[in-house]
Coordinates of C-alpha atoms and ligand atoms in Angstrom, one line a residue:
M1 CA 102.9 116.2 82.4
F2 CA 100.6 118.7 84.0
W3 CA 96.9 118.5 84.8
N4 CA 96.5 122.2 85.6
K5 CA 99.7 123.9 84.5
E6 CA 98.7 127.4 85.5
M7 CA 98.0 126.5 89.1
E8 CA 100.8 123.9 89.5
T9 CA 103.5 126.4 88.3
L10 CA 102.2 129.6 89.8
K11 CA 105.1 131.6 91.4
G12 CA 106.2 134.8 93.0
D13 CA 103.7 137.7 93.4
D14 CA 100.9 135.9 91.5
L15 CA 101.1 133.0 94.0
Q16 CA 101.2 135.3 97.0
V17 CA 98.3 137.4 95.8
L18 CA 96.2 134.3 95.3
Q19 CA 97.2 132.8 98.7
L20 CA 96.4 136.0 100.5
R21 CA 93.0 136.4 98.9
R22 CA 92.2 132.8 99.7
L23 CA 93.5 133.0 103.3
K24 CA 91.2 136.0 104.0
A25 CA 88.3 134.1 102.6
T26 CA 89.2 131.1 104.7
I27 CA 89.3 133.2 107.9
R28 CA 85.8 134.5 107.0
Q29 CA 84.6 130.9 106.5
A30 CA 86.2 129.8 109.7
G31 CA 84.3 132.6 111.5
K32 CA 81.2 130.6 111.0
V33 CA 82.5 127.9 113.3
P34 CA 81.9 128.7 117.0
F35 CA 85.3 127.4 118.0
Y36 CA 87.0 129.9 115.6
T37 CA 84.7 132.8 116.4
K38 CA 86.1 132.4 120.0
Q39 CA 89.7 131.9 118.9
L40 CA 89.7 134.9 116.7
K41 CA 87.9 137.0 119.3
N42 CA 90.5 136.0 121.9
V43 CA 93.2 137.6 119.8
G44 CA 91.0 140.4 118.5
L45 CA 91.5 139.5 114.9
S46 CA 89.4 139.4 111.7
A47 CA 90.1 138.8 108.1
D48 CA 90.6 142.6 107.5
D49 CA 93.6 142.5 109.8
I50 CA 95.5 140.1 107.5
N51 CA 97.4 142.3 105.0
T52 CA 100.4 140.0 104.2
L53 CA 100.9 136.3 104.4
D54 CA 103.2 136.7 107.4
D55 CA 100.2 138.1 109.3
I56 CA 99.1 134.5 109.6
E57 CA 101.4 134.3 112.6
K58 CA 98.9 136.3 114.6
I59 CA 96.3 133.5 114.3
P60 CA 96.4 130.8 117.0
F61 CA 97.1 127.2 116.0
T62 CA 94.5 124.5 115.8
T63 CA 95.3 121.0 117.1
K64 CA 93.8 117.6 116.6
K65 CA 92.5 117.9 120.2
D66 CA 90.5 121.0 119.2
L67 CA 88.8 119.1 116.4
Q68 CA 88.1 116.1 118.6
G69 CA 86.5 118.5 121.1
G70 CA 84.0 119.4 118.4
Y71 CA 83.0 115.8 117.8
P72 CA 80.9 115.0 115.8
F73 CA 79.8 118.1 113.8
G74 CA 81.1 121.1 115.8
S75 CA 83.8 122.0 113.3
L76 CA 81.5 122.4 110.3
A77 CA 81.1 125.9 108.8
V78 CA 78.0 124.9 106.8
P79 CA 74.7 123.3 107.7
L80 CA 74.6 119.5 107.3
R81 CA 72.2 119.8 104.4
D82 CA 75.2 121.2 102.4
V83 CA 77.5 118.4 103.4
V84 CA 77.5 115.6 100.8
R85 CA 79.9 113.2 102.4
I86 CA 81.5 112.4 105.7
H87 CA 84.8 110.6 106.4
T88 CA 86.6 110.1 109.7
T89 CA 90.4 109.7 110.4
S90 CA 91.7 106.3 111.2
G91 CA 92.0 107.3 114.8
T92 CA 95.7 106.3 115.1
T93 CA 96.1 108.9 117.9
G94 CA 92.9 108.7 119.8
K95 CA 89.2 109.5 119.0
P96 CA 88.6 109.8 115.3
T97 CA 88.1 113.2 113.7
V98 CA 85.0 113.7 111.6
V99 CA 85.5 115.5 108.4
G100 CA 82.6 116.9 106.2
Y101 CA 82.7 117.8 102.5
T102 CA 80.6 120.0 100.4
Q103 CA 80.3 119.2 96.7
G104 CA 82.9 122.0 96.1
D105 CA 85.3 120.3 98.5
L106 CA 85.0 117.0 96.7
D107 CA 85.6 118.7 93.4
N108 CA 88.8 120.3 94.7
W109 CA 90.0 117.0 96.2
T110 CA 89.4 115.2 92.9
E111 CA 91.3 117.9 91.1
L112 CA 94.3 117.4 93.4
V113 CA 94.4 113.7 93.0
A114 CA 94.1 114.1 89.2
R115 CA 97.1 116.5 89.3
N116 CA 99.1 114.0 91.3
L117 CA 98.4 111.0 89.2
T118 CA 99.1 113.0 86.0
M119 CA 102.3 114.3 87.5
V120 CA 103.7 110.7 87.8
G121 CA 102.9 110.0 84.2
L122 CA 99.5 108.2 84.4
T123 CA 96.9 108.8 81.7
R124 CA 93.5 107.5 80.6
D125 CA 95.4 104.6 79.0
D126 CA 96.3 103.2 82.5
I127 CA 94.5 100.5 84.3
F128 CA 94.6 101.5 88.0
Q129 CA 94.1 99.0 90.9
N130 CA 93.2 101.0 93.9
A131 CA 94.2 98.8 96.9
L132 CA 93.6 101.4 99.6
G133 CA 90.7 100.9 102.0
Y134 CA 87.3 102.2 100.8
G135 CA 84.9 103.4 103.5
L136 CA 85.4 105.9 106.3
F137 CA 89.1 106.0 105.6
T138 CA 89.7 108.7 102.9
G139 CA 92.3 106.7 100.9
G140 CA 90.1 104.6 98.7
L141 CA 87.4 107.0 97.6
G142 CA 89.9 109.9 97.3
F143 CA 92.0 108.2 94.7
H144 CA 89.0 106.6 93.1
Y145 CA 87.5 109.9 91.9
G146 CA 90.8 111.5 90.9
A147 CA 91.7 108.5 88.8
E148 CA 88.3 108.4 87.2
K149 CA 88.5 112.1 86.4
I150 CA 91.6 111.4 84.4
G151 CA 89.7 108.7 82.6
M152 CA 91.7 105.7 83.8
T153 CA 90.2 102.3 84.1
V154 CA 89.7 102.1 87.8
I155 CA 89.5 98.8 89.8
P156 CA 88.2 99.5 93.3
S157 CA 89.8 96.5 94.8
S158 CA 90.2 98.0 98.3
T159 CA 92.4 96.1 100.7
G160 CA 92.5 92.4 101.6
N161 CA 91.9 89.2 99.5
T162 CA 95.5 89.5 98.4
I163 CA 95.6 86.4 96.2
R164 CA 92.6 87.8 94.2
Q165 CA 94.4 91.2 94.0
I166 CA 97.4 89.5 92.4
E167 CA 95.4 87.5 90.0
M168 CA 93.5 90.7 88.9
I169 CA 96.8 92.5 88.2
D170 CA 97.8 89.7 85.9
D171 CA 94.4 88.9 84.4
F172 CA 93.3 92.6 83.8
G173 CA 96.8 93.8 82.7
V174 CA 96.9 96.4 85.5
T175 CA 99.5 99.0 84.8
A176 CA 99.3 101.1 88.0
M177 CA 98.5 100.4 91.7
N178 CA 97.9 102.3 94.8
A179 CA 98.4 101.0 98.4
T180 CA 100.0 101.6 101.7
P181 CA 103.7 100.6 101.5
S182 CA 103.1 97.9 104.1
Y183 CA 100.4 96.4 101.9
G184 CA 102.6 96.9 98.8
M185 CA 105.3 94.9 100.5
H186 CA 102.9 92.1 101.5
L187 CA 101.5 91.9 98.0
A188 CA 105.0 91.8 96.5
E189 CA 106.0 89.0 98.9
M190 CA 102.9 87.0 98.1
A191 CA 103.2 87.5 94.4
A192 CA 106.8 86.1 94.6
E193 CA 105.5 83.0 96.5
M194 CA 102.8 82.5 93.9
G195 CA 105.5 82.7 91.2
R196 CA 103.8 85.7 89.5
T197 CA 106.0 88.4 88.0
L198 CA 103.2 90.9 87.2
P199 CA 104.8 92.2 84.0
T200 CA 102.2 94.8 83.1
L201 CA 102.5 96.6 86.5
K202 CA 104.7 99.7 85.9
T203 CA 103.8 102.4 88.4
C204 CA 103.0 102.2 92.1
V205 CA 101.8 105.0 94.5
F206 CA 102.4 104.3 98.1
G207 CA 101.4 106.5 101.1
A208 CA 99.3 107.0 104.2
E209 CA 102.2 106.0 106.5
P210 CA 105.9 106.6 106.6
W211 CA 108.2 104.5 104.5
S212 CA 111.9 104.8 103.7
E213 CA 114.1 104.9 100.6
N214 CA 115.4 101.4 101.3
T215 CA 111.8 100.1 101.4
R216 CA 111.2 101.9 98.1
K217 CA 114.3 100.1 96.6
R218 CA 113.1 96.8 97.9
I219 CA 109.5 97.0 96.7
E220 CA 110.6 98.3 93.3
E221 CA 113.0 95.4 92.9
M222 CA 110.4 92.9 93.9
L223 CA 107.6 94.3 91.7
G224 CA 109.7 95.7 88.9
V225 CA 107.9 99.1 89.2
R226 CA 108.7 102.8 89.7
S227 CA 107.0 104.1 92.9
F228 CA 106.0 107.5 94.2
D229 CA 105.3 108.8 97.7
S230 CA 101.8 110.2 98.4
Y231 CA 101.0 112.3 101.5
G232 CA 97.8 113.5 102.9
M233 CA 95.4 113.4 105.9
S234 CA 91.7 113.4 106.4
E235 CA 91.7 117.0 107.7
M236 CA 93.1 118.1 104.3
Y237 CA 90.5 116.2 102.4
G238 CA 92.5 113.0 102.4
P239 CA 95.4 111.7 100.2
G240 CA 96.8 114.0 97.6
A241 CA 97.8 117.1 99.6
A242 CA 101.5 116.5 98.6
F243 CA 103.0 114.1 96.1
E244 CA 106.3 113.3 94.4
C245 CA 106.8 114.2 90.8
E246 CA 108.8 112.1 88.4
E247 CA 112.0 113.6 89.8
R248 CA 111.2 112.1 93.2
S249 CA 113.2 114.7 95.0
G250 CA 110.5 115.7 97.5
L251 CA 106.7 116.0 97.9
H252 CA 105.1 118.9 96.0
I253 CA 102.5 120.5 98.2
W254 CA 99.7 122.2 96.3
H255 CA 100.4 125.8 97.0
D256 CA 97.1 127.2 95.6
M257 CA 95.1 125.0 98.1
F258 CA 97.4 124.8 101.2
F259 CA 99.5 127.4 103.0
V260 CA 102.4 125.7 104.7
E261 CA 104.5 126.5 107.7
I262 CA 107.1 124.5 109.7
I263 CA 107.3 125.1 113.4
D264 CA 109.4 123.9 116.3
P265 CA 106.9 121.7 118.1
D266 CA 108.1 122.7 121.5
T267 CA 108.6 126.5 121.2
E268 CA 106.0 126.9 118.4
E269 CA 108.6 129.3 116.6
R270 CA 108.4 129.3 112.9
L271 CA 111.3 127.5 111.2
G272 CA 112.9 128.3 107.8
P273 CA 113.5 126.0 104.7
G274 CA 115.9 123.2 105.5
E275 CA 115.0 123.1 109.2
P276 CA 113.0 120.0 110.3
G277 CA 110.0 120.5 112.5
E278 CA 106.2 120.1 112.7
L279 CA 104.2 120.7 109.6
V280 CA 101.4 123.3 110.0
I281 CA 98.8 123.6 107.2
T282 CA 96.1 126.2 106.5
P283 CA 93.9 124.9 103.7
L284 CA 92.9 127.8 101.5
V285 CA 89.7 126.7 99.8
K286 CA 87.9 124.4 102.2
E287 CA 84.2 125.1 102.6
A288 CA 82.7 122.5 105.0
M289 CA 85.5 122.3 107.4
P290 CA 87.9 125.3 107.2
L291 CA 91.0 125.1 109.4
L292 CA 93.4 127.7 110.5
R293 CA 97.1 126.8 111.1
Y294 CA 96.4 123.2 111.7
R295 CA 99.2 121.3 113.5
T296 CA 99.5 118.1 111.6
G297 CA 101.8 116.4 114.1
D298 CA 104.0 115.3 111.2
I299 CA 107.7 115.9 111.0
T300 CA 109.3 117.2 107.8
M301 CA 110.9 120.3 106.4
I302 CA 110.5 122.7 103.4
L303 CA 113.2 121.9 100.9
E304 CA 115.5 124.7 99.8
E305 CA 116.1 123.6 96.2
E306 CA 113.6 124.2 93.4
C307 CA 112.5 121.2 91.5
S308 CA 113.3 121.1 87.8
C309 CA 109.7 120.1 86.9
G310 CA 108.7 123.8 87.4
R311 CA 106.2 123.2 90.2
G312 CA 106.3 124.9 93.6
A313 CA 107.4 124.2 97.1
Q314 CA 108.5 120.7 98.1
L315 CA 108.4 119.0 101.5
D316 CA 110.9 116.4 102.5
R317 CA 109.7 112.8 103.1
I318 CA 107.6 112.7 106.3
T319 CA 109.8 111.1 109.0
G320 CA 106.8 110.3 111.2
R321 CA 104.5 111.9 113.7
V322 CA 105.8 114.0 116.6
D323 CA 104.3 111.4 118.9
D324 CA 105.8 108.4 117.0
M325 CA 109.2 109.6 118.1
M326 CA 110.7 107.2 120.7
V327 CA 113.2 108.6 123.2
I328 CA 115.4 105.7 124.1
R329 CA 118.0 106.5 126.8
G330 CA 118.0 110.1 125.6
I331 CA 118.3 109.3 121.8
N332 CA 115.5 110.3 119.5
V333 CA 114.4 107.5 117.1
F334 CA 111.6 107.3 114.6
P335 CA 110.3 103.9 113.5
S336 CA 111.0 104.9 109.9
Q337 CA 114.7 105.1 110.7
I338 CA 114.8 101.6 112.0
E339 CA 112.9 100.5 108.9
H340 CA 115.4 102.2 106.7
V341 CA 118.3 100.4 108.4
L342 CA 116.6 97.0 108.3
K343 CA 115.6 97.2 104.7
G344 CA 119.2 98.0 103.7
I345 CA 120.4 94.6 105.1
P346 CA 120.0 91.9 102.5
E347 CA 119.5 89.0 105.0
V348 CA 116.6 90.8 106.7
G349 CA 113.1 89.9 105.4
D350 CA 110.2 92.3 104.9
A351 CA 108.4 92.2 108.3
F352 CA 109.6 93.5 111.6
M353 CA 108.3 94.6 115.0
V354 CA 109.7 97.0 117.6
Y355 CA 109.2 96.7 121.4
I356 CA 110.1 99.2 124.0
D357 CA 110.5 97.9 127.6
R358 CA 111.8 99.4 130.8
V359 CA 114.4 97.2 132.5
N360 CA 116.0 98.4 135.7
Y361 CA 114.8 102.0 135.0
L362 CA 116.4 102.0 131.5
D363 CA 114.5 101.9 128.2
E364 CA 115.4 98.9 126.1
L365 CA 114.6 98.7 122.4
T366 CA 114.1 95.2 121.0
I367 CA 113.6 94.5 117.3
E368 CA 112.2 91.3 116.0
A369 CA 113.1 90.8 112.4
E370 CA 112.4 88.0 109.9
I371 CA 115.2 86.4 108.1
R372 CA 114.8 85.8 104.4
P373 CA 114.2 82.1 103.7
E374 CA 117.4 81.8 101.6
F375 CA 119.5 83.0 104.5
F376 CA 117.7 80.9 107.1
S377 CA 120.2 77.9 107.3
G378 CA 119.1 76.9 110.8
E379 CA 122.7 76.9 111.8
L380 CA 123.1 78.8 115.1
R381 CA 126.4 80.2 114.1
D382 CA 125.0 81.7 110.9
L383 CA 122.1 83.2 112.8
A384 CA 124.5 84.7 115.4
L385 CA 126.5 86.4 112.6
I386 CA 123.5 87.9 111.0
Q387 CA 122.2 89.1 114.4
K388 CA 125.6 90.7 115.1
K389 CA 125.6 92.5 111.8
I390 CA 122.1 94.0 112.4
I391 CA 123.0 95.2 115.9
K392 CA 126.2 96.8 114.5
T393 CA 124.4 98.5 111.6
L394 CA 121.7 99.8 113.9
K395 CA 124.4 101.1 116.3
D396 CA 126.3 102.8 113.5
V397 CA 123.3 104.6 112.1
L398 CA 121.2 105.3 115.2
S399 CA 124.0 105.5 117.8
L400 CA 121.8 103.2 119.9
R401 CA 122.4 99.8 121.4
T402 CA 119.4 97.5 120.5
N403 CA 118.4 93.9 121.2
V404 CA 117.7 92.0 118.0
R405 CA 115.7 88.7 117.8
L406 CA 115.7 86.8 114.6
V407 CA 112.6 84.9 113.6
E408 CA 111.5 82.7 110.7
H409 CA 110.0 84.1 107.5
G410 CA 106.2 84.4 107.8
S411 CA 106.1 84.6 111.6
L412 CA 105.4 88.3 112.1
P413 CA 102.2 90.2 111.3
R414 CA 101.5 91.6 107.9
F415 CA 99.3 94.8 107.5
E416 CA 96.7 95.6 104.9
G417 CA 96.3 99.2 105.9
K418 CA 98.5 101.3 108.1
A419 CA 101.1 99.2 109.9
K420 CA 101.3 99.1 113.7
R421 CA 104.9 98.0 114.3
V422 CA 105.8 99.6 117.6
I423 CA 104.6 98.2 120.8
D424 CA 105.4 100.2 123.9
R425 CA 105.4 97.9 127.0
R426 CA 106.8 100.5 129.4
E427 CA 103.4 101.3 131.0
E428 CA 102.9 97.6 131.8
C429 CA 106.3 97.4 133.6
Ligands
ADP1 P1 95.0 109.3 111.4 O1 95.6 110.6 111.7 O2 93.9 108.8 112.3 O3 96.0 108.2 111.0 P2 94.6 109.8 108.5 O4 94.1 108.5 107.9 O5 94.0 111.0 108.1 O6 94.2 109.6 110.0 O7 96.1 109.8 108.4 C1 96.9 110.9 108.1 C2 98.3 110.7 108.7 O8 99.0 109.6 108.0 C3 99.2 111.8 108.4 O9 99.1 112.9 109.3 C4 100.6 111.2 108.5 O10 101.0 111.0 109.8 C5 100.4 109.8 107.9 N1 100.8 109.8 106.5 C6 100.0 109.9 105.4 N2 100.7 109.8 104.3 C7 102.0 109.7 104.6 C8 103.3 109.5 103.9 N3 103.4 109.5 102.6 N4 104.4 109.4 104.6 C9 104.4 109.5 106.0 N5 103.2 109.6 106.7 C10 102.1 109.7 106.1
ZN2 ZN1 109.0 118.3 90.7

């Protein structure tokens, strides 16, 4: 199902012509921001010098730090009286970034979310529980307006009050839900404890943080739903920049509103399809806060194969942020890889934590994992066998020796928004 078939399936020359026209307009809009006036002047460039899409490589990158440098309103290209809303990032990696929206920006964002939700089969007949945080975080409001635009019955439940959330799903006959995967997992666990099977719930959208295929399998089994990955960030309006379609073979990034590049984060060289690197996005129609070649810090790649649904470019699942990557005794590991391994082992429960320590000048990775109650016999011998199995599986997949500590079900933290599962204690050593 399409929300805007013409834009969603635009290809070839038609797409390039549109992207180029919008790129030039974006450069002109960016020229109203002092930071960009300076950046463009430094390289002696104006919109008139951009004649092909590849000319974008002449433009310097923008980093999160650049935006933080403009705190609070230095990155706006319009006067505040034209800004109708402000959000900020969650500040996972430092000072939050302030994002402003004109009415036109909000309309475009709503259009994207409506496309995404339609793409996964939702219609005005759905009852949609929006369990992402409302407030400065873009998740709640972003989805809210898109779902309303389609005409769904929207329940702005936000996060927290999990028992009430589960009761509402049952009592209101909720058919679709949106949450972070961490919160989805917590909700599934709690529903099981309450003996609720949530039979009306059919579709879930999970995003705002990395999650793995094994996590998907597990949540889908627990909730009896089909689930879809949703990617976005405040700098690109919020959620909805890229989304899975019903094929679930990658994240379609909306090519009429975002121009995408992948670069090697160290050399800044542009990489081709199939090569993993850092995602760089130039939004093509932003008014209040235009950005040029924004380094998202997220690791992914452009997929080579075309999707059978007829829409354009797809990104691979986001592995994590460049700065999430742990280098343990020379081996690169993302928390999402650990999650993938753990969720594939039946005895391991749904919560885990990762600790990094430095012992005798060597990095040590310790994983605390909960054991599912049905496997928690209390017998030391059984526990030792499970522990051995986890260590071996982690070793096979990550080529890394880890320490594994097993803990009882319910003893590790649960997260309502984005999870913080990695604790680096090396600084303290
Ligand atoms: P902050 O950068 O402070 O966390 P945001 O709330 O804007 O602020 O979060 C955006 C970031 O969340 C993305 O850059 C990415 O790292 C992460 N993210 C969002 N959706 C996904 C997803 N589906 N998979 C993996 N990571 C995601
Ligand atoms: Zn598709």
